[in-house]
Structures are given as structure tokens and as C-alpha cells.
Amino acid sequence: MKLELSLIGMGTGHPDHITRQGAAALNKAQLVLIPHKGEDKAELAALRLSLCRELITHDGAVIATFDMPVREGADTDYLGAVDRWHDAIAAAWLDTIGRHLPDGGRVALLVWGDPSLYDSSLRIAQRLALRTELTIHVVPGITALQALTAAHAIALNDINAPVLITTGRQLRELGWPASANTVAVMLDGQCAFQTLAPAGLHIWWGAYLGMANQLCISGSLAEMGSVIVRERERARAQHGWIMDTYLLKRTGPAHTHHAN
């Protein structure tokens, strides 16, 4: 099977976050894969479907959903669990492609944020190369960090200063990175900032960035940490899912802001 797979960054779900290049790649696809993550997260699949309806301008593309495999518990073997999960996702991709494009062709997948930043679509796609003649095209999109800093109207970095990008798991297990002044945190489902000594830390948090239900909270971590935890739980209960990220700095503006 000969496949051309386009991984298209879709930003945080707003149709304007997909570039013209991304829309063009979507329109070239014969098959668009839509992951379905269960009824409690049906809104995620619905969002991708609405983007396809808005951006695809012809009737030739097949839009096919597939059930997203669930990752096993990873308390003792995180990397192994993720590796097996990626194998299962690649198998789901291949099964869906085989049913709709048995002779191969052009396939597209919309990726949250950008395929290059804390997203595993590229690693999963490489598994297809073991069973197909595969060409991968990547169309960059708006990253969650771009959407976050835009929503708060702040710069990501201080003048001539670095930024460290990490995960909630790393922050929780290893603490504040040595010598870091600014830390961007992604993939944090447990609000790892609660494990830090809050004195002198400022946080900029955002969820559903760029969407109608966008949430933005910023201020000193000591004052706003509990507010973020409470608002995050409320929003997740309301929508059935949440995608959020945040930026921490050792120093920040004196003011506090809380906005929807």
C-alpha cells in the first residue's frame, strides 16, 4: 500500500488556527481520519467534523471515525505503556485506512496544536512505514503556547532569557527545573503546580484557548492556584474534557487577573 499522510496542525480548535496550507492539504485528502474517544469526549470528534465541513470544499473526501485506543495504567512503566498505546493507535489507523482506501492514497489527520510540540502523531505515523510505502507531510499549526501567550497578551520569554518547556509529570516528579526562570507546562492533568512552593511565582493559565468557551486566569500562584484547580474541575465536568496549559515565571506583574 502506498500512502501519503498529511498531519495538519489545527491549533486549539478554532477554524482560523488552520493555515491556508493546512486547508489545502485537507482538501487534497481522499480520507480524513477522526479519532473518537468515547461518549464523554464526543465533543472533540464533533469539533474535528465541524472543521472538515467548514474547510473541505468538495464531496470527494471520505471522513471516517475510529475508536481511539485507551492507554493502560502507567504507574510503573510509563514509557512502555505509551509505546504499546502508540502501537494500538497505529493499528487503528491502518485498519481504518485499509477499509476505506485498500489500494492506498492520500490520508489526512487533524492534530491538536502543532505536530512538533508534545504530540505523538509523528511517532505513531512512523509505525505505518513498517507496513506501507509511506510519505509524511507535516503542516504546522498554532501551538498551545502561542494561543496561551496571545490570550494573555504576554511575551513567552523575558529579554535575552530562555524558556523551558516541560510536562506536568516532569514538574511533579522533579520539581522546579534548576536555573529556570520561565517554565511552560503541557500535558498536566493533575495541576502539578500545586507541588511547588508558590512564593514568588506567577502563573498564566488557559483552557479551550481560541474557542468560544475560552478560560484564562493569571496572577500569583499563591492566590490563583486554588482558583485554577476549582475552575478546571468545573469546566471539565461541564464539557466532559479539557485541554489546558500554563506558563510559570519566578517574577511577574504585580496585578492579578481572572477572566473568561
PDB file of C-alpha atoms in Angstrom:
ATOM      1  CA  MET A   1       0.000   0.000   0.000  1.00  0.00           C
ATOM      2  CA  LYS A   2       1.319   3.436  -0.958  1.00  0.00           C
ATOM      3  CA  LEU A   3       0.207   6.190   1.388  1.00  0.00           C
ATOM      4  CA  GLU A   4       0.627   9.944   1.616  1.00  0.00           C
ATOM      5  CA  LEU A   5      -0.180  11.015   5.150  1.00  0.00           C
ATOM      6  CA  SER A   6      -0.686  14.703   5.984  1.00  0.00           C
ATOM      7  CA  LEU A   7      -0.528  15.692   9.655  1.00  0.00           C
ATOM      8  CA  ILE A   8      -2.235  19.079   9.842  1.00  0.00           C
ATOM      9  CA  GLY A   9      -1.893  21.303  12.882  1.00  0.00           C
ATOM     10  CA  MET A  10      -5.329  22.558  13.908  1.00  0.00           C
ATOM     11  CA  GLY A  11      -4.292  24.836  16.736  1.00  0.00           C
ATOM     12  CA  THR A  12      -6.677  24.747  19.665  1.00  0.00           C
ATOM     13  CA  GLY A  13      -9.764  24.083  17.598  1.00  0.00           C
ATOM     14  CA  HIS A  14     -10.645  27.452  16.082  1.00  0.00           C
ATOM     15  CA  PRO A  15     -11.014  27.168  12.277  1.00  0.00           C
ATOM     16  CA  ASP A  16      -8.795  30.232  11.806  1.00  0.00           C
ATOM     17  CA  HIS A  17      -5.952  28.350  13.524  1.00  0.00           C
ATOM     18  CA  ILE A  18      -5.622  26.122  10.450  1.00  0.00           C
ATOM     19  CA  THR A  19      -3.406  27.806   7.876  1.00  0.00           C
ATOM     20  CA  ARG A  20      -4.281  28.091   4.193  1.00  0.00           C
ATOM     21  CA  GLN A  21      -1.640  25.444   3.591  1.00  0.00           C
ATOM     22  CA  GLY A  22      -3.423  23.200   6.079  1.00  0.00           C
ATOM     23  CA  ALA A  23      -6.796  23.763   4.428  1.00  0.00           C
ATOM     24  CA  ALA A  24      -5.259  22.958   1.043  1.00  0.00           C
ATOM     25  CA  ALA A  25      -3.796  19.710   2.402  1.00  0.00           C
ATOM     26  CA  LEU A  26      -7.164  18.802   3.892  1.00  0.00           C
ATOM     27  CA  ASN A  27      -8.833  19.336   0.523  1.00  0.00           C
ATOM     28  CA  LYS A  28      -6.310  17.090  -1.234  1.00  0.00           C
ATOM     29  CA  ALA A  29      -7.034  14.156   1.069  1.00  0.00           C
ATOM     30  CA  GLN A  30      -9.118  11.218  -0.093  1.00  0.00           C
ATOM     31  CA  LEU A  31      -9.609  10.081   3.508  1.00  0.00           C
ATOM     32  CA  VAL A  32      -9.693  12.110   6.729  1.00  0.00           C
ATOM     33  CA  LEU A  33      -9.282  10.181   9.984  1.00  0.00           C
ATOM     34  CA  ILE A  34     -11.280  11.362  13.006  1.00  0.00           C
ATOM     35  CA  PRO A  35     -10.487   9.772  16.402  1.00  0.00           C
ATOM     36  CA  HIS A  36     -13.412   9.032  18.704  1.00  0.00           C
ATOM     37  CA  LYS A  37     -12.544   8.944  22.391  1.00  0.00           C
ATOM     38  CA  GLY A  38     -15.847   7.778  23.872  1.00  0.00           C
ATOM     39  CA  GLU A  39     -19.159   9.443  24.508  1.00  0.00           C
ATOM     40  CA  ASP A  40     -17.819  11.623  27.335  1.00  0.00           C
ATOM     41  CA  LYS A  41     -15.427  13.244  24.827  1.00  0.00           C
ATOM     42  CA  ALA A  42     -17.729  13.209  21.804  1.00  0.00           C
ATOM     43  CA  GLU A  43     -17.362  16.997  21.522  1.00  0.00           C
ATOM     44  CA  LEU A  44     -13.732  16.509  20.432  1.00  0.00           C
ATOM     45  CA  ALA A  45     -14.737  14.408  17.436  1.00  0.00           C
ATOM     46  CA  ALA A  46     -17.606  16.783  16.693  1.00  0.00           C
ATOM     47  CA  LEU A  47     -15.171  19.692  16.616  1.00  0.00           C
ATOM     48  CA  ARG A  48     -12.940  17.974  14.052  1.00  0.00           C
ATOM     49  CA  LEU A  49     -16.000  17.068  11.978  1.00  0.00           C
ATOM     50  CA  SER A  50     -17.191  20.690  12.022  1.00  0.00           C
ATOM     51  CA  LEU A  51     -13.747  21.854  10.836  1.00  0.00           C
ATOM     52  CA  CYS A  52     -13.924  19.378   7.959  1.00  0.00           C
ATOM     53  CA  ARG A  53     -17.397  20.567   6.985  1.00  0.00           C
ATOM     54  CA  GLU A  54     -16.233  24.178   7.031  1.00  0.00           C
ATOM     55  CA  LEU A  55     -12.905  23.756   5.244  1.00  0.00           C
ATOM     56  CA  ILE A  56     -13.383  20.918   2.761  1.00  0.00           C
ATOM     57  CA  THR A  57     -14.905  22.413  -0.368  1.00  0.00           C
ATOM     58  CA  HIS A  58     -15.678  19.265  -2.389  1.00  0.00           C
ATOM     59  CA  ASP A  59     -17.576  16.000  -1.936  1.00  0.00           C
ATOM     60  CA  GLY A  60     -14.764  13.605  -2.802  1.00  0.00           C
ATOM     61  CA  ALA A  61     -13.221  13.059   0.625  1.00  0.00           C
ATOM     62  CA  VAL A  62     -14.296  10.243   2.921  1.00  0.00           C
ATOM     63  CA  ILE A  63     -14.408  11.238   6.584  1.00  0.00           C
ATOM     64  CA  ALA A  64     -14.013   8.181   8.788  1.00  0.00           C
ATOM     65  CA  THR A  65     -14.053   7.931  12.574  1.00  0.00           C
ATOM     66  CA  PHE A  66     -12.178   5.291  14.526  1.00  0.00           C
ATOM     67  CA  ASP A  67     -12.245   4.321  18.173  1.00  0.00           C
ATOM     68  CA  MET A  68      -9.201   5.698  19.937  1.00  0.00           C
ATOM     69  CA  PRO A  69      -7.439   3.012  21.993  1.00  0.00           C
ATOM     70  CA  VAL A  70      -7.235   3.646  25.719  1.00  0.00           C
ATOM     71  CA  ARG A  71      -3.809   3.786  27.307  1.00  0.00           C
ATOM     72  CA  GLU A  72      -3.226   1.270  30.087  1.00  0.00           C
ATOM     73  CA  GLY A  73      -2.232   2.366  33.571  1.00  0.00           C
ATOM     74  CA  ALA A  74       1.341   3.597  33.642  1.00  0.00           C
ATOM     75  CA  ASP A  75       2.329   3.946  37.291  1.00  0.00           C
ATOM     76  CA  THR A  76       5.358   1.656  36.982  1.00  0.00           C
ATOM     77  CA  ASP A  77       6.094   1.518  33.247  1.00  0.00           C
ATOM     78  CA  TYR A  78       5.121   4.849  31.741  1.00  0.00           C
ATOM     79  CA  LEU A  79       7.293   4.674  28.615  1.00  0.00           C
ATOM     80  CA  GLY A  80       6.329   1.064  27.943  1.00  0.00           C
ATOM     81  CA  ALA A  81       2.627   1.847  28.328  1.00  0.00           C
ATOM     82  CA  VAL A  82       2.927   4.795  25.935  1.00  0.00           C
ATOM     83  CA  ASP A  83       4.816   2.658  23.401  1.00  0.00           C
ATOM     84  CA  ARG A  84       2.136  -0.048  23.444  1.00  0.00           C
ATOM     85  CA  TRP A  85      -0.564   2.622  23.199  1.00  0.00           C
ATOM     86  CA  HIS A  86       1.101   4.099  20.112  1.00  0.00           C
ATOM     87  CA  ASP A  87       1.242   0.610  18.565  1.00  0.00           C
ATOM     88  CA  ALA A  88      -2.506   0.245  19.137  1.00  0.00           C
ATOM     89  CA  ILE A  89      -3.260   3.661  17.616  1.00  0.00           C
ATOM     90  CA  ALA A  90      -1.165   2.885  14.538  1.00  0.00           C
ATOM     91  CA  ALA A  91      -3.073  -0.387  14.146  1.00  0.00           C
ATOM     92  CA  ALA A  92      -6.384   1.522  14.359  1.00  0.00           C
ATOM     93  CA  TRP A  93      -5.171   3.945  11.676  1.00  0.00           C
ATOM     94  CA  LEU A  94      -4.142   1.099   9.385  1.00  0.00           C
ATOM     95  CA  ASP A  95      -7.406  -0.778   9.911  1.00  0.00           C
ATOM     96  CA  THR A  96      -9.477   2.297   9.052  1.00  0.00           C
ATOM     97  CA  ILE A  97      -7.307   3.152   6.043  1.00  0.00           C
ATOM     98  CA  GLY A  98      -7.498  -0.436   4.798  1.00  0.00           C
ATOM     99  CA  ARG A  99     -11.300  -0.397   4.898  1.00  0.00           C
ATOM    100  CA  HIS A 100     -11.646   2.884   3.014  1.00  0.00           C
ATOM    101  CA  LEU A 101      -8.507   3.057   0.849  1.00  0.00           C
ATOM    102  CA  PRO A 102      -7.446  -0.563   0.309  1.00  0.00           C
ATOM    103  CA  ASP A 103      -5.201   0.438  -2.600  1.00  0.00           C
ATOM    104  CA  GLY A 104      -3.662   3.365  -0.735  1.00  0.00           C
ATOM    105  CA  GLY A 105      -3.942   7.070  -1.398  1.00  0.00           C
ATOM    106  CA  ARG A 106      -3.918  10.419   0.379  1.00  0.00           C
ATOM    107  CA  VAL A 107      -4.852  10.491   4.064  1.00  0.00           C
ATOM    108  CA  ALA A 108      -5.136  13.462   6.440  1.00  0.00           C
ATOM    109  CA  LEU A 109      -5.276  13.750  10.198  1.00  0.00           C
ATOM    110  CA  LEU A 110      -6.017  16.945  12.127  1.00  0.00           C
ATOM    111  CA  VAL A 111      -3.620  17.313  15.058  1.00  0.00           C
ATOM    112  CA  TRP A 112      -4.290  19.457  18.135  1.00  0.00           C
ATOM    113  CA  GLY A 113      -1.787  22.291  18.363  1.00  0.00           C
ATOM    114  CA  ASP A 114       1.254  21.572  16.216  1.00  0.00           C
ATOM    115  CA  PRO A 115       2.562  18.086  15.310  1.00  0.00           C
ATOM    116  CA  SER A 116       6.057  19.050  16.519  1.00  0.00           C
ATOM    117  CA  LEU A 117       5.289  20.007  20.140  1.00  0.00           C
ATOM    118  CA  TYR A 118       4.337  17.347  22.688  1.00  0.00           C
ATOM    119  CA  ASP A 119       2.257  15.446  20.173  1.00  0.00           C
ATOM    120  CA  SER A 120       2.933  11.836  19.197  1.00  0.00           C
ATOM    121  CA  SER A 121       1.308  11.726  15.765  1.00  0.00           C
ATOM    122  CA  LEU A 122       4.685  11.711  14.021  1.00  0.00           C
ATOM    123  CA  ARG A 123       5.952   8.839  16.166  1.00  0.00           C
ATOM    124  CA  ILE A 124       2.760   6.897  15.538  1.00  0.00           C
ATOM    125  CA  ALA A 125       2.950   7.607  11.808  1.00  0.00           C
ATOM    126  CA  GLN A 126       6.440   6.116  11.623  1.00  0.00           C
ATOM    127  CA  ARG A 127       4.931   2.770  12.598  1.00  0.00           C
ATOM    128  CA  LEU A 128       2.911   2.795   9.371  1.00  0.00           C
ATOM    129  CA  ALA A 129       6.161   2.815   7.406  1.00  0.00           C
ATOM    130  CA  LEU A 130       6.746  -0.785   8.526  1.00  0.00           C
ATOM    131  CA  ARG A 131       3.705  -1.974   6.553  1.00  0.00           C
ATOM    132  CA  THR A 132       3.231   0.638   3.827  1.00  0.00           C
ATOM    133  CA  GLU A 133       5.169   2.765   1.388  1.00  0.00           C
ATOM    134  CA  LEU A 134       4.717   5.954   3.360  1.00  0.00           C
ATOM    135  CA  THR A 135       5.285   9.627   2.648  1.00  0.00           C
ATOM    136  CA  ILE A 136       4.603  12.023   5.526  1.00  0.00           C
ATOM    137  CA  HIS A 137       3.717  15.688   5.057  1.00  0.00           C
ATOM    138  CA  VAL A 138       3.566  17.951   8.102  1.00  0.00           C
ATOM    139  CA  VAL A 139       1.648  21.231   8.046  1.00  0.00           C
ATOM    140  CA  PRO A 140       2.492  23.288  11.146  1.00  0.00           C
ATOM    141  CA  GLY A 141      -0.252  24.875  13.167  1.00  0.00           C
ATOM    142  CA  ILE A 142      -0.743  27.272  16.053  1.00  0.00           C
ATOM    143  CA  THR A 143       0.800  25.793  19.198  1.00  0.00           C
ATOM    144  CA  ALA A 144      -0.912  25.806  22.569  1.00  0.00           C
ATOM    145  CA  LEU A 145       1.843  28.100  23.848  1.00  0.00           C
ATOM    146  CA  GLN A 146       1.195  30.618  21.079  1.00  0.00           C
ATOM    147  CA  ALA A 147      -2.513  30.561  21.857  1.00  0.00           C
ATOM    148  CA  LEU A 148      -1.813  30.921  25.583  1.00  0.00           C
ATOM    149  CA  THR A 149       0.515  33.909  25.300  1.00  0.00           C
ATOM    150  CA  ALA A 150      -1.805  35.556  22.767  1.00  0.00           C
ATOM    151  CA  ALA A 151      -4.819  35.114  25.039  1.00  0.00           C
ATOM    152  CA  HIS A 152      -2.953  36.761  27.924  1.00  0.00           C
ATOM    153  CA  ALA A 153      -1.202  39.316  25.660  1.00  0.00           C
ATOM    154  CA  ILE A 154       2.220  38.457  27.085  1.00  0.00           C
ATOM    155  CA  ALA A 155       5.610  37.528  25.665  1.00  0.00           C
ATOM    156  CA  LEU A 156       6.752  33.955  26.150  1.00  0.00           C
ATOM    157  CA  ASN A 157      10.287  34.913  27.131  1.00  0.00           C
ATOM    158  CA  ASP A 158      11.956  37.715  29.054  1.00  0.00           C
ATOM    159  CA  ILE A 159      14.656  39.759  27.284  1.00  0.00           C
ATOM    160  CA  ASN A 160      17.629  37.558  26.415  1.00  0.00           C
ATOM    161  CA  ALA A 161      16.239  34.783  28.631  1.00  0.00           C
ATOM    162  CA  PRO A 162      15.472  31.114  27.903  1.00  0.00           C
ATOM    163  CA  VAL A 163      12.168  29.276  28.304  1.00  0.00           C
ATOM    164  CA  LEU A 164      11.950  25.658  29.435  1.00  0.00           C
ATOM    165  CA  ILE A 165       9.041  23.601  28.070  1.00  0.00           C
ATOM    166  CA  THR A 166       8.150  20.555  30.135  1.00  0.00           C
ATOM    167  CA  THR A 167       5.262  18.320  31.203  1.00  0.00           C
ATOM    168  CA  GLY A 168       3.152  18.131  34.302  1.00  0.00           C
ATOM    169  CA  ARG A 169       4.638  14.709  35.086  1.00  0.00           C
ATOM    170  CA  GLN A 170       8.180  16.115  34.986  1.00  0.00           C
ATOM    171  CA  LEU A 171       7.261  19.104  37.131  1.00  0.00           C
ATOM    172  CA  ARG A 172       5.516  16.878  39.670  1.00  0.00           C
ATOM    173  CA  GLU A 173       8.331  14.309  39.892  1.00  0.00           C
ATOM    174  CA  LEU A 174      11.398  16.562  39.572  1.00  0.00           C
ATOM    175  CA  GLY A 175      10.215  19.926  40.877  1.00  0.00           C
ATOM    176  CA  TRP A 176      11.163  23.331  39.528  1.00  0.00           C
ATOM    177  CA  PRO A 177      13.881  22.929  36.857  1.00  0.00           C
ATOM    178  CA  ALA A 178      17.273  24.089  38.036  1.00  0.00           C
ATOM    179  CA  SER A 179      18.283  27.571  36.820  1.00  0.00           C
ATOM    180  CA  ALA A 180      14.949  28.088  35.021  1.00  0.00           C
ATOM    181  CA  ASN A 181      13.163  31.411  35.322  1.00  0.00           C
ATOM    182  CA  THR A 182      10.283  30.731  32.921  1.00  0.00           C
ATOM    183  CA  VAL A 183       8.636  27.305  32.614  1.00  0.00           C
ATOM    184  CA  ALA A 184       5.882  26.369  30.158  1.00  0.00           C
ATOM    185  CA  VAL A 185       3.934  23.283  31.241  1.00  0.00           C
ATOM    186  CA  MET A 186       1.910  20.995  28.980  1.00  0.00           C
ATOM    187  CA  LEU A 187       0.056  17.696  29.393  1.00  0.00           C
ATOM    188  CA  ASP A 188      -0.764  18.366  33.036  1.00  0.00           C
ATOM    189  CA  GLY A 189      -3.946  16.642  34.093  1.00  0.00           C
ATOM    190  CA  GLN A 190      -3.183  16.857  37.811  1.00  0.00           C
ATOM    191  CA  CYS A 191      -2.287  20.547  38.270  1.00  0.00           C
ATOM    192  CA  ALA A 192       1.345  19.840  39.129  1.00  0.00           C
ATOM    193  CA  PHE A 193       1.871  23.491  40.080  1.00  0.00           C
ATOM    194  CA  GLN A 194       0.307  22.553  43.433  1.00  0.00           C
ATOM    195  CA  THR A 195       3.509  20.681  44.304  1.00  0.00           C
ATOM    196  CA  LEU A 196       5.642  23.837  44.045  1.00  0.00           C
ATOM    197  CA  ALA A 197       6.416  26.353  46.774  1.00  0.00           C
ATOM    198  CA  PRO A 198       4.241  29.216  45.455  1.00  0.00           C
ATOM    199  CA  ALA A 199       6.175  32.163  46.885  1.00  0.00           C
ATOM    200  CA  GLY A 200       7.478  34.436  44.125  1.00  0.00           C
ATOM    201  CA  LEU A 201       5.789  32.507  41.279  1.00  0.00           C
ATOM    202  CA  HIS A 202       3.325  33.996  38.797  1.00  0.00           C
ATOM    203  CA  ILE A 203       1.066  31.805  36.647  1.00  0.00           C
ATOM    204  CA  TRP A 204      -0.745  32.358  33.345  1.00  0.00           C
ATOM    205  CA  TRP A 205      -3.226  29.532  32.723  1.00  0.00           C
ATOM    206  CA  GLY A 206      -5.582  28.933  29.818  1.00  0.00           C
ATOM    207  CA  ALA A 207      -8.081  26.304  28.681  1.00  0.00           C
ATOM    208  CA  TYR A 208     -10.094  25.893  25.448  1.00  0.00           C
ATOM    209  CA  LEU A 209      -7.826  28.575  24.027  1.00  0.00           C
ATOM    210  CA  GLY A 210      -9.193  30.346  20.966  1.00  0.00           C
ATOM    211  CA  MET A 211     -12.627  28.761  21.382  1.00  0.00           C
ATOM    212  CA  ALA A 212     -15.903  30.349  22.450  1.00  0.00           C
ATOM    213  CA  ASN A 213     -15.599  28.829  25.943  1.00  0.00           C
ATOM    214  CA  GLN A 214     -12.001  30.017  26.471  1.00  0.00           C
ATOM    215  CA  LEU A 215     -10.886  30.389  30.087  1.00  0.00           C
ATOM    216  CA  CYS A 216      -7.902  32.495  31.161  1.00  0.00           C
ATOM    217  CA  ILE A 217      -6.649  33.034  34.703  1.00  0.00           C
ATOM    218  CA  SER A 218      -3.436  34.720  35.807  1.00  0.00           C
ATOM    219  CA  GLY A 219      -1.901  36.047  38.990  1.00  0.00           C
ATOM    220  CA  SER A 220       0.375  34.997  41.807  1.00  0.00           C
ATOM    221  CA  LEU A 221       0.436  31.227  42.197  1.00  0.00           C
ATOM    222  CA  ALA A 222      -0.239  31.562  45.918  1.00  0.00           C
ATOM    223  CA  GLU A 223      -3.506  33.407  45.250  1.00  0.00           C
ATOM    224  CA  MET A 224      -4.679  31.852  41.989  1.00  0.00           C
ATOM    225  CA  GLY A 225      -3.563  28.221  42.243  1.00  0.00           C
ATOM    226  CA  SER A 226      -6.701  27.085  44.065  1.00  0.00           C
ATOM    227  CA  VAL A 227      -8.872  29.191  41.752  1.00  0.00           C
ATOM    228  CA  ILE A 228      -7.410  27.424  38.701  1.00  0.00           C
ATOM    229  CA  VAL A 229      -7.953  23.982  40.248  1.00  0.00           C
ATOM    230  CA  ARG A 230     -11.581  24.836  41.008  1.00  0.00           C
ATOM    231  CA  GLU A 231     -12.310  26.379  37.597  1.00  0.00           C
ATOM    232  CA  ARG A 232     -10.587  23.490  35.806  1.00  0.00           C
ATOM    233  CA  GLU A 233     -12.729  20.895  37.570  1.00  0.00           C
ATOM    234  CA  ARG A 234     -15.893  22.869  36.896  1.00  0.00           C
ATOM    235  CA  ALA A 235     -15.102  23.239  33.192  1.00  0.00           C
ATOM    236  CA  ARG A 236     -14.139  19.599  32.799  1.00  0.00           C
ATOM    237  CA  ALA A 237     -17.375  18.472  34.435  1.00  0.00           C
ATOM    238  CA  GLN A 238     -19.367  20.786  32.177  1.00  0.00           C
ATOM    239  CA  HIS A 239     -17.752  19.780  28.876  1.00  0.00           C
ATOM    240  CA  GLY A 240     -16.538  16.244  29.581  1.00  0.00           C
ATOM    241  CA  TRP A 241     -12.975  17.155  28.580  1.00  0.00           C
ATOM    242  CA  ILE A 242     -10.430  19.896  28.971  1.00  0.00           C
ATOM    243  CA  MET A 243      -7.247  20.939  27.206  1.00  0.00           C
ATOM    244  CA  ASP A 244      -5.182  23.480  29.072  1.00  0.00           C
ATOM    245  CA  THR A 245      -1.642  24.724  29.523  1.00  0.00           C
ATOM    246  CA  TYR A 246       0.143  27.311  31.609  1.00  0.00           C
ATOM    247  CA  LEU A 247       3.240  29.430  31.991  1.00  0.00           C
ATOM    248  CA  LEU A 248       5.101  29.997  35.251  1.00  0.00           C
ATOM    249  CA  LYS A 249       7.629  32.740  35.979  1.00  0.00           C
ATOM    250  CA  ARG A 250       9.688  33.398  39.083  1.00  0.00           C
ATOM    251  CA  THR A 251       8.790  37.068  38.811  1.00  0.00           C
ATOM    252  CA  GLY A 252       5.783  38.675  37.144  1.00  0.00           C
ATOM    253  CA  PRO A 253       3.388  41.608  37.112  1.00  0.00           C
ATOM    254  CA  ALA A 254       2.055  42.717  40.465  1.00  0.00           C
ATOM    255  CA  HIS A 255      -1.549  42.674  39.305  1.00  0.00           C
ATOM    256  CA  THR A 256      -3.891  39.687  39.309  1.00  0.00           C
ATOM    257  CA  HIS A 257      -6.368  38.959  36.554  1.00  0.00           C
ATOM    258  CA  HIS A 258      -9.175  36.409  36.257  1.00  0.00           C
ATOM    259  CA  ALA A 259     -11.202  36.407  33.044  1.00  0.00           C
ATOM    260  CA  ASN A 260     -13.414  34.148  30.965  1.00  0.00           C
TER     261      ASN A 260
END
